[in-house]
Amino acid sequence: MIQRNGRELDIDIGNKHFAIQRRYEAFGAFNDLLIAIWFLIGSFFFLNDALIESGTWLFIVGSAQLLLKPSIKLTGLVHVSRVQQRVQKQRVQKQRVQKQCVQKQRVQNN
């Protein structure tokens, strides 16, 4: 189903869209969990002078993972967009074939 909502065009691609979106959301949530773990452990490491360097490295790892957050989001959006384009092309192609069949039938009937 294709719907026009203001300037956006919503194309229903069924379960594929939701499955893809859920995978990226799950991956993003797992990334967020790891970030929280690194920062929490790093914070505890700062309480012990012998572990301050390790705590610093955990903060660096957590900060680097913060860079992954927008990358995961953008990758998911691009993936869904490509699937939508592919489905739209397939629908257009199917409509063309159907029109050609109808035209052939009309010519044969005349």
Tab-separated table of N, CA and C in Angstrom:
chain	number	residue	atom	x	y	z
A	1	MET	N	0.838	-1.166	0.000
A	1	MET	CA	0.000	0.000	0.000
A	1	MET	C	0.892	1.241	0.000
A	2	ILE	N	0.554	2.200	-0.833
A	2	ILE	CA	1.321	3.438	-0.916
A	2	ILE	C	0.422	4.562	-0.425
A	3	GLN	N	0.936	5.373	0.509
A	3	GLN	CA	0.169	6.480	1.058
A	3	GLN	C	1.008	7.745	1.000
A	4	ARG	N	0.352	8.848	0.738
A	4	ARG	CA	1.014	10.139	0.704
A	4	ARG	C	0.692	10.867	1.997
A	5	ASN	N	1.703	11.180	2.801
A	5	ASN	CA	1.524	11.907	4.062
A	5	ASN	C	2.332	13.191	3.987
A	6	GLY	N	1.700	14.254	3.540
A	6	GLY	CA	2.434	15.508	3.394
A	6	GLY	C	3.493	15.366	2.320
A	7	ARG	N	4.740	15.551	2.690
A	7	ARG	CA	5.841	15.449	1.744
A	7	ARG	C	6.447	14.047	1.710
A	8	GLU	N	6.084	13.205	2.664
A	8	GLU	CA	6.664	11.871	2.744
A	8	GLU	C	5.779	10.867	2.018
A	9	LEU	N	6.415	9.865	1.474
A	9	LEU	CA	5.707	8.781	0.813
A	9	LEU	C	5.940	7.518	1.621
A	10	ASP	N	4.876	6.978	2.203
A	10	ASP	CA	4.969	5.747	2.988
A	10	ASP	C	4.635	4.571	2.095
A	11	ILE	N	5.548	3.624	2.027
A	11	ILE	CA	5.336	2.423	1.227
A	11	ILE	C	5.303	1.233	2.169
A	12	ASP	N	4.206	0.523	2.144
A	12	ASP	CA	4.066	-0.657	2.992
A	12	ASP	C	4.834	-1.806	2.355
A	13	ILE	N	5.885	-2.270	3.023
A	13	ILE	CA	6.650	-3.403	2.493
A	13	ILE	C	6.491	-4.614	3.397
A	14	GLY	N	5.492	-4.558	4.249
A	14	GLY	CA	5.138	-5.724	5.052
A	14	GLY	C	6.114	-6.026	6.169
A	15	ASN	N	6.258	-7.301	6.437
A	15	ASN	CA	7.043	-7.774	7.572
A	15	ASN	C	8.533	-7.543	7.412
A	16	LYS	N	9.032	-7.424	6.173
A	16	LYS	CA	10.464	-7.208	5.967
A	16	LYS	C	10.932	-5.951	6.696
A	17	HIS	N	10.151	-4.876	6.565
A	17	HIS	CA	10.514	-3.600	7.189
A	17	HIS	C	10.654	-3.756	8.695
A	18	PHE	N	9.679	-4.411	9.302
A	18	PHE	CA	9.696	-4.551	10.752
A	18	PHE	C	10.814	-5.470	11.222
A	19	ALA	N	11.079	-6.526	10.478
A	19	ALA	CA	12.159	-7.451	10.857
A	19	ALA	C	13.508	-6.755	10.782
A	20	ILE	N	13.730	-6.006	9.727
A	20	ILE	CA	14.995	-5.279	9.575
A	20	ILE	C	15.127	-4.243	10.679
A	21	GLN	N	14.068	-3.485	10.898
A	21	GLN	CA	14.096	-2.437	11.919
A	21	GLN	C	14.347	-3.021	13.310
A	22	ARG	N	13.700	-4.140	13.629
A	22	ARG	CA	13.893	-4.764	14.945
A	22	ARG	C	15.334	-5.228	15.146
A	23	ARG	N	15.954	-5.762	14.086
A	23	ARG	CA	17.347	-6.202	14.204
A	23	ARG	C	18.267	-5.042	14.555
A	24	TYR	N	18.101	-3.922	13.858
A	24	TYR	CA	18.953	-2.770	14.135
A	24	TYR	C	18.661	-2.175	15.506
A	25	GLU	N	17.396	-2.176	15.915
A	25	GLU	CA	17.053	-1.684	17.251
A	25	GLU	C	17.663	-2.573	18.325
A	26	ALA	N	17.626	-3.888	18.119
A	26	ALA	CA	18.223	-4.820	19.084
A	26	ALA	C	19.734	-4.620	19.156
A	27	PHE	N	20.365	-4.462	17.999
A	27	PHE	CA	21.804	-4.230	17.972
A	27	PHE	C	22.151	-2.919	18.675
A	28	GLY	N	21.341	-1.890	18.461
A	28	GLY	CA	21.556	-0.601	19.125
A	28	GLY	C	21.380	-0.709	20.636
A	29	ALA	N	20.373	-1.455	21.078
A	29	ALA	CA	20.147	-1.635	22.514
A	29	ALA	C	21.301	-2.408	23.155
A	30	PHE	N	21.802	-3.431	22.457
A	30	PHE	CA	22.950	-4.189	22.965
A	30	PHE	C	24.182	-3.289	23.066
A	31	ASN	N	24.382	-2.440	22.080
A	31	ASN	CA	25.493	-1.487	22.104
A	31	ASN	C	25.352	-0.540	23.304
A	32	ASP	N	24.139	-0.036	23.539
A	32	ASP	CA	23.895	0.849	24.685
A	32	ASP	C	24.205	0.148	26.002
A	33	LEU	N	23.815	-1.121	26.098
A	33	LEU	CA	24.097	-1.892	27.312
A	33	LEU	C	25.605	-2.002	27.549
A	34	LEU	N	26.351	-2.317	26.493
A	34	LEU	CA	27.812	-2.414	26.632
A	34	LEU	C	28.433	-1.079	27.044
A	35	ILE	N	27.942	0.006	26.475
A	35	ILE	CA	28.455	1.333	26.842
A	35	ILE	C	28.251	1.564	28.336
A	36	ALA	N	27.056	1.266	28.828
A	36	ALA	CA	26.761	1.459	30.255
A	36	ALA	C	27.673	0.595	31.126
A	37	ILE	N	27.899	-0.639	30.692
A	37	ILE	CA	28.770	-1.540	31.467
A	37	ILE	C	30.190	-0.998	31.526
A	38	TRP	N	30.734	-0.557	30.370
A	38	TRP	CA	32.117	-0.031	30.352
A	38	TRP	C	32.249	1.177	31.273
A	39	PHE	N	31.285	2.098	31.207
A	39	PHE	CA	31.375	3.289	32.041
A	39	PHE	C	31.186	2.964	33.528
A	40	LEU	N	30.302	2.037	33.844
A	40	LEU	CA	30.093	1.665	35.242
A	40	LEU	C	31.345	1.004	35.822
A	41	ILE	N	31.891	0.020	35.097
A	41	ILE	CA	33.112	-0.651	35.573
A	41	ILE	C	34.267	0.343	35.647
A	42	GLY	N	34.377	1.202	34.615
A	42	GLY	CA	35.436	2.215	34.625
A	42	GLY	C	35.331	3.139	35.827
A	43	SER	N	34.101	3.486	36.195
A	43	SER	CA	33.901	4.347	37.368
A	43	SER	C	34.367	3.661	38.646
A	44	PHE	N	34.065	2.373	38.793
A	44	PHE	CA	34.535	1.640	39.967
A	44	PHE	C	36.060	1.523	39.966
A	45	PHE	N	36.645	1.346	38.794
A	45	PHE	CA	38.103	1.241	38.707
A	45	PHE	C	38.778	2.530	39.169
A	46	PHE	N	38.117	3.664	39.011
A	46	PHE	CA	38.706	4.929	39.451
A	46	PHE	C	38.761	5.042	40.978
A	47	LEU	N	38.063	4.170	41.674
A	47	LEU	CA	38.108	4.191	43.139
A	47	LEU	C	39.378	3.538	43.677
A	48	ASN	N	40.070	2.794	42.849
A	48	ASN	CA	41.299	2.119	43.247
A	48	ASN	C	42.447	2.671	42.404
A	49	ASP	N	43.459	3.225	43.077
A	49	ASP	CA	44.574	3.850	42.365
A	49	ASP	C	45.273	2.895	41.394
A	50	ALA	N	45.322	1.626	41.719
A	50	ALA	CA	46.005	0.653	40.867
A	50	ALA	C	45.222	0.374	39.577
A	51	LEU	N	43.930	0.699	39.565
A	51	LEU	CA	43.092	0.382	38.403
A	51	LEU	C	42.706	1.606	37.573
A	52	ILE	N	43.259	2.766	37.905
A	52	ILE	CA	42.883	4.000	37.208
A	52	ILE	C	43.183	3.916	35.706
A	53	GLU	N	44.327	3.349	35.333
A	53	GLU	CA	44.663	3.254	33.910
A	53	GLU	C	43.659	2.346	33.175
A	54	SER	N	43.302	1.224	33.792
A	54	SER	CA	42.303	0.330	33.191
A	54	SER	C	40.944	1.022	33.075
A	55	GLY	N	40.596	1.791	34.101
A	55	GLY	CA	39.344	2.551	34.067
A	55	GLY	C	39.328	3.561	32.937
A	56	THR	N	40.477	4.200	32.718
A	56	THR	CA	40.593	5.159	31.616
A	56	THR	C	40.356	4.460	30.275
A	57	TRP	N	40.937	3.275	30.110
A	57	TRP	CA	40.747	2.531	28.865
A	57	TRP	C	39.294	2.116	28.672
A	58	LEU	N	38.625	1.768	29.773
A	58	LEU	CA	37.200	1.432	29.656
A	58	LEU	C	36.379	2.649	29.229
A	59	PHE	N	36.737	3.836	29.725
A	59	PHE	CA	36.058	5.057	29.287
A	59	PHE	C	36.315	5.322	27.810
A	60	ILE	N	37.524	5.059	27.357
A	60	ILE	CA	37.850	5.251	25.941
A	60	ILE	C	37.036	4.287	25.080
A	61	VAL	N	36.955	3.024	25.509
A	61	VAL	CA	36.163	2.032	24.763
A	61	VAL	C	34.687	2.447	24.731
A	62	GLY	N	34.165	2.864	25.871
A	62	GLY	CA	32.769	3.316	25.935
A	62	GLY	C	32.521	4.527	25.050
A	63	SER	N	33.468	5.450	25.035
A	63	SER	CA	33.330	6.633	24.187
A	63	SER	C	33.368	6.257	22.711
A	64	ALA	N	34.231	5.324	22.356
A	64	ALA	CA	34.298	4.866	20.959
A	64	ALA	C	32.977	4.196	20.564
A	65	GLN	N	32.402	3.458	21.498
A	65	GLN	CA	31.121	2.817	21.198
A	65	GLN	C	30.004	3.837	21.049
A	66	LEU	N	30.137	4.980	21.668
A	66	LEU	CA	29.145	6.040	21.468
A	66	LEU	C	29.117	6.481	20.009
A	67	LEU	N	30.243	6.353	19.330
A	67	LEU	CA	30.289	6.668	17.901
A	67	LEU	C	29.495	5.655	17.074
A	68	LEU	N	29.363	4.438	17.585
A	68	LEU	CA	28.617	3.409	16.871
A	68	LEU	C	27.111	3.682	16.848
A	69	LYS	N	26.619	4.386	17.867
A	69	LYS	CA	25.175	4.615	17.965
A	69	LYS	C	24.596	5.239	16.702
A	70	PRO	N	25.110	6.380	16.234
A	70	PRO	CA	24.536	6.949	15.007
A	70	PRO	C	24.827	6.094	13.776
A	71	SER	N	25.941	5.381	13.798
A	71	SER	CA	26.265	4.504	12.661
A	71	SER	C	25.242	3.380	12.532
A	72	ILE	N	24.858	2.801	13.658
A	72	ILE	CA	23.841	1.737	13.652
A	72	ILE	C	22.517	2.290	13.139
A	73	LYS	N	22.144	3.449	13.620
A	73	LYS	CA	20.880	4.074	13.211
A	73	LYS	C	20.881	4.369	11.713
A	74	LEU	N	21.949	4.992	11.230
A	74	LEU	CA	22.033	5.326	9.807
A	74	LEU	C	22.052	4.087	8.924
A	75	THR	N	22.774	3.071	9.342
A	75	THR	CA	22.829	1.832	8.569
A	75	THR	C	21.444	1.202	8.477
A	76	GLY	N	20.717	1.202	9.580
A	76	GLY	CA	19.357	0.660	9.570
A	76	GLY	C	18.437	1.442	8.646
A	77	LEU	N	18.532	2.772	8.687
A	77	LEU	CA	17.691	3.605	7.819
A	77	LEU	C	18.007	3.376	6.344
A	78	VAL	N	19.298	3.268	6.026
A	78	VAL	CA	19.700	3.026	4.633
A	78	VAL	C	19.217	1.655	4.177
A	79	HIS	N	19.356	0.661	5.033
A	79	HIS	CA	18.931	-0.695	4.694
A	79	HIS	C	17.428	-0.733	4.402
A	80	VAL	N	16.632	-0.159	5.284
A	80	VAL	CA	15.179	-0.133	5.092
A	80	VAL	C	14.829	0.641	3.822
A	81	SER	N	15.517	1.743	3.583
A	81	SER	CA	15.273	2.546	2.380
A	81	SER	C	15.547	1.745	1.115
A	82	ARG	N	16.622	0.989	1.112
A	82	ARG	CA	16.952	0.158	-0.061
A	82	ARG	C	15.911	-0.932	-0.281
A	83	VAL	N	15.443	-1.521	0.805
A	83	VAL	CA	14.402	-2.547	0.680
A	83	VAL	C	13.128	-1.913	0.119
A	84	GLN	N	12.788	-0.720	0.606
A	84	GLN	CA	11.602	-0.027	0.108
A	84	GLN	C	11.730	0.274	-1.377
A	85	GLN	N	12.887	0.717	-1.806
A	85	GLN	CA	13.098	1.011	-3.227
A	85	GLN	C	12.968	-0.255	-4.068
A	86	ARG	N	13.552	-1.345	-3.593
A	86	ARG	CA	13.481	-2.606	-4.321
A	86	ARG	C	12.029	-3.073	-4.451
A	87	VAL	N	11.273	-2.985	-3.362
A	87	VAL	CA	9.873	-3.405	-3.386
A	87	VAL	C	9.070	-2.509	-4.315
A	88	GLN	N	9.333	-1.214	-4.287
A	88	GLN	CA	8.622	-0.271	-5.155
A	88	GLN	C	8.917	-0.583	-6.625
A	89	LYS	N	10.162	-0.885	-6.960
A	89	LYS	CA	10.514	-1.242	-8.339
A	89	LYS	C	9.786	-2.506	-8.769
A	90	GLN	N	9.717	-3.482	-7.877
A	90	GLN	CA	9.023	-4.723	-8.189
A	90	GLN	C	7.541	-4.474	-8.443
A	91	ARG	N	6.941	-3.597	-7.643
A	91	ARG	CA	5.520	-3.294	-7.819
A	91	ARG	C	5.276	-2.578	-9.139
A	92	VAL	N	6.134	-1.632	-9.470
A	92	VAL	CA	5.995	-0.906	-10.732
A	92	VAL	C	6.143	-1.866	-11.905
A	93	GLN	N	7.126	-2.745	-11.816
A	93	GLN	CA	7.344	-3.718	-12.875
A	93	GLN	C	6.135	-4.652	-13.008
A	94	LYS	N	5.581	-5.081	-11.905
A	94	LYS	CA	4.404	-5.953	-11.923
A	94	LYS	C	3.212	-5.234	-12.553
A	95	GLN	N	3.037	-3.947	-12.228
A	95	GLN	CA	1.944	-3.168	-12.808
A	95	GLN	C	2.119	-3.027	-14.317
A	96	ARG	N	3.351	-2.841	-14.779
A	96	ARG	CA	3.616	-2.736	-16.221
A	96	ARG	C	3.257	-4.034	-16.929
A	97	VAL	N	3.656	-5.146	-16.332
A	97	VAL	CA	3.348	-6.446	-16.932
A	97	VAL	C	1.846	-6.656	-16.984
A	98	GLN	N	1.141	-6.278	-15.922
A	98	GLN	CA	-0.311	-6.431	-15.897
A	98	GLN	C	-0.971	-5.562	-16.968
A	99	LYS	N	-0.483	-4.329	-17.135
A	99	LYS	CA	-1.029	-3.446	-18.167
A	99	LYS	C	-0.789	-4.024	-19.554
A	100	GLN	N	0.405	-4.577	-19.766
A	100	GLN	CA	0.714	-5.179	-21.064
A	100	GLN	C	-0.205	-6.362	-21.345
A	101	CYS	N	-0.471	-7.167	-20.341
A	101	CYS	CA	-1.370	-8.321	-20.510
A	101	CYS	C	-2.781	-7.855	-20.853
A	102	VAL	N	-3.251	-6.809	-20.173
A	102	VAL	CA	-4.587	-6.270	-20.441
A	102	VAL	C	-4.648	-5.728	-21.860
A	103	GLN	N	-3.598	-5.024	-22.283
A	103	GLN	CA	-3.587	-4.483	-23.644
A	103	GLN	C	-3.581	-5.593	-24.689
A	104	LYS	N	-2.824	-6.662	-24.441
A	104	LYS	CA	-2.789	-7.798	-25.369
A	104	LYS	C	-4.168	-8.448	-25.467
A	105	GLN	N	-4.825	-8.574	-24.334
A	105	GLN	CA	-6.164	-9.178	-24.333
A	105	GLN	C	-7.144	-8.318	-25.107
A	106	ARG	N	-7.053	-6.993	-24.972
A	106	ARG	CA	-7.956	-6.077	-25.679
A	106	ARG	C	-7.715	-6.188	-27.178
A	107	VAL	N	-6.440	-6.277	-27.577
A	107	VAL	CA	-6.109	-6.380	-28.990
A	107	VAL	C	-6.638	-7.706	-29.536
A	108	GLN	N	-6.496	-8.769	-28.784
A	108	GLN	CA	-6.965	-10.091	-29.234
A	108	GLN	C	-8.496	-10.124	-29.320
A	109	ASN	N	-9.168	-9.428	-28.433
A	109	ASN	CA	-10.628	-9.403	-28.431
A	109	ASN	C	-11.204	-8.550	-29.555
A	110	ASN	N	-10.439	-7.605	-30.054
A	110	ASN	CA	-10.915	-6.730	-31.128
A	110	ASN	C	-10.665	-7.312	-32.430
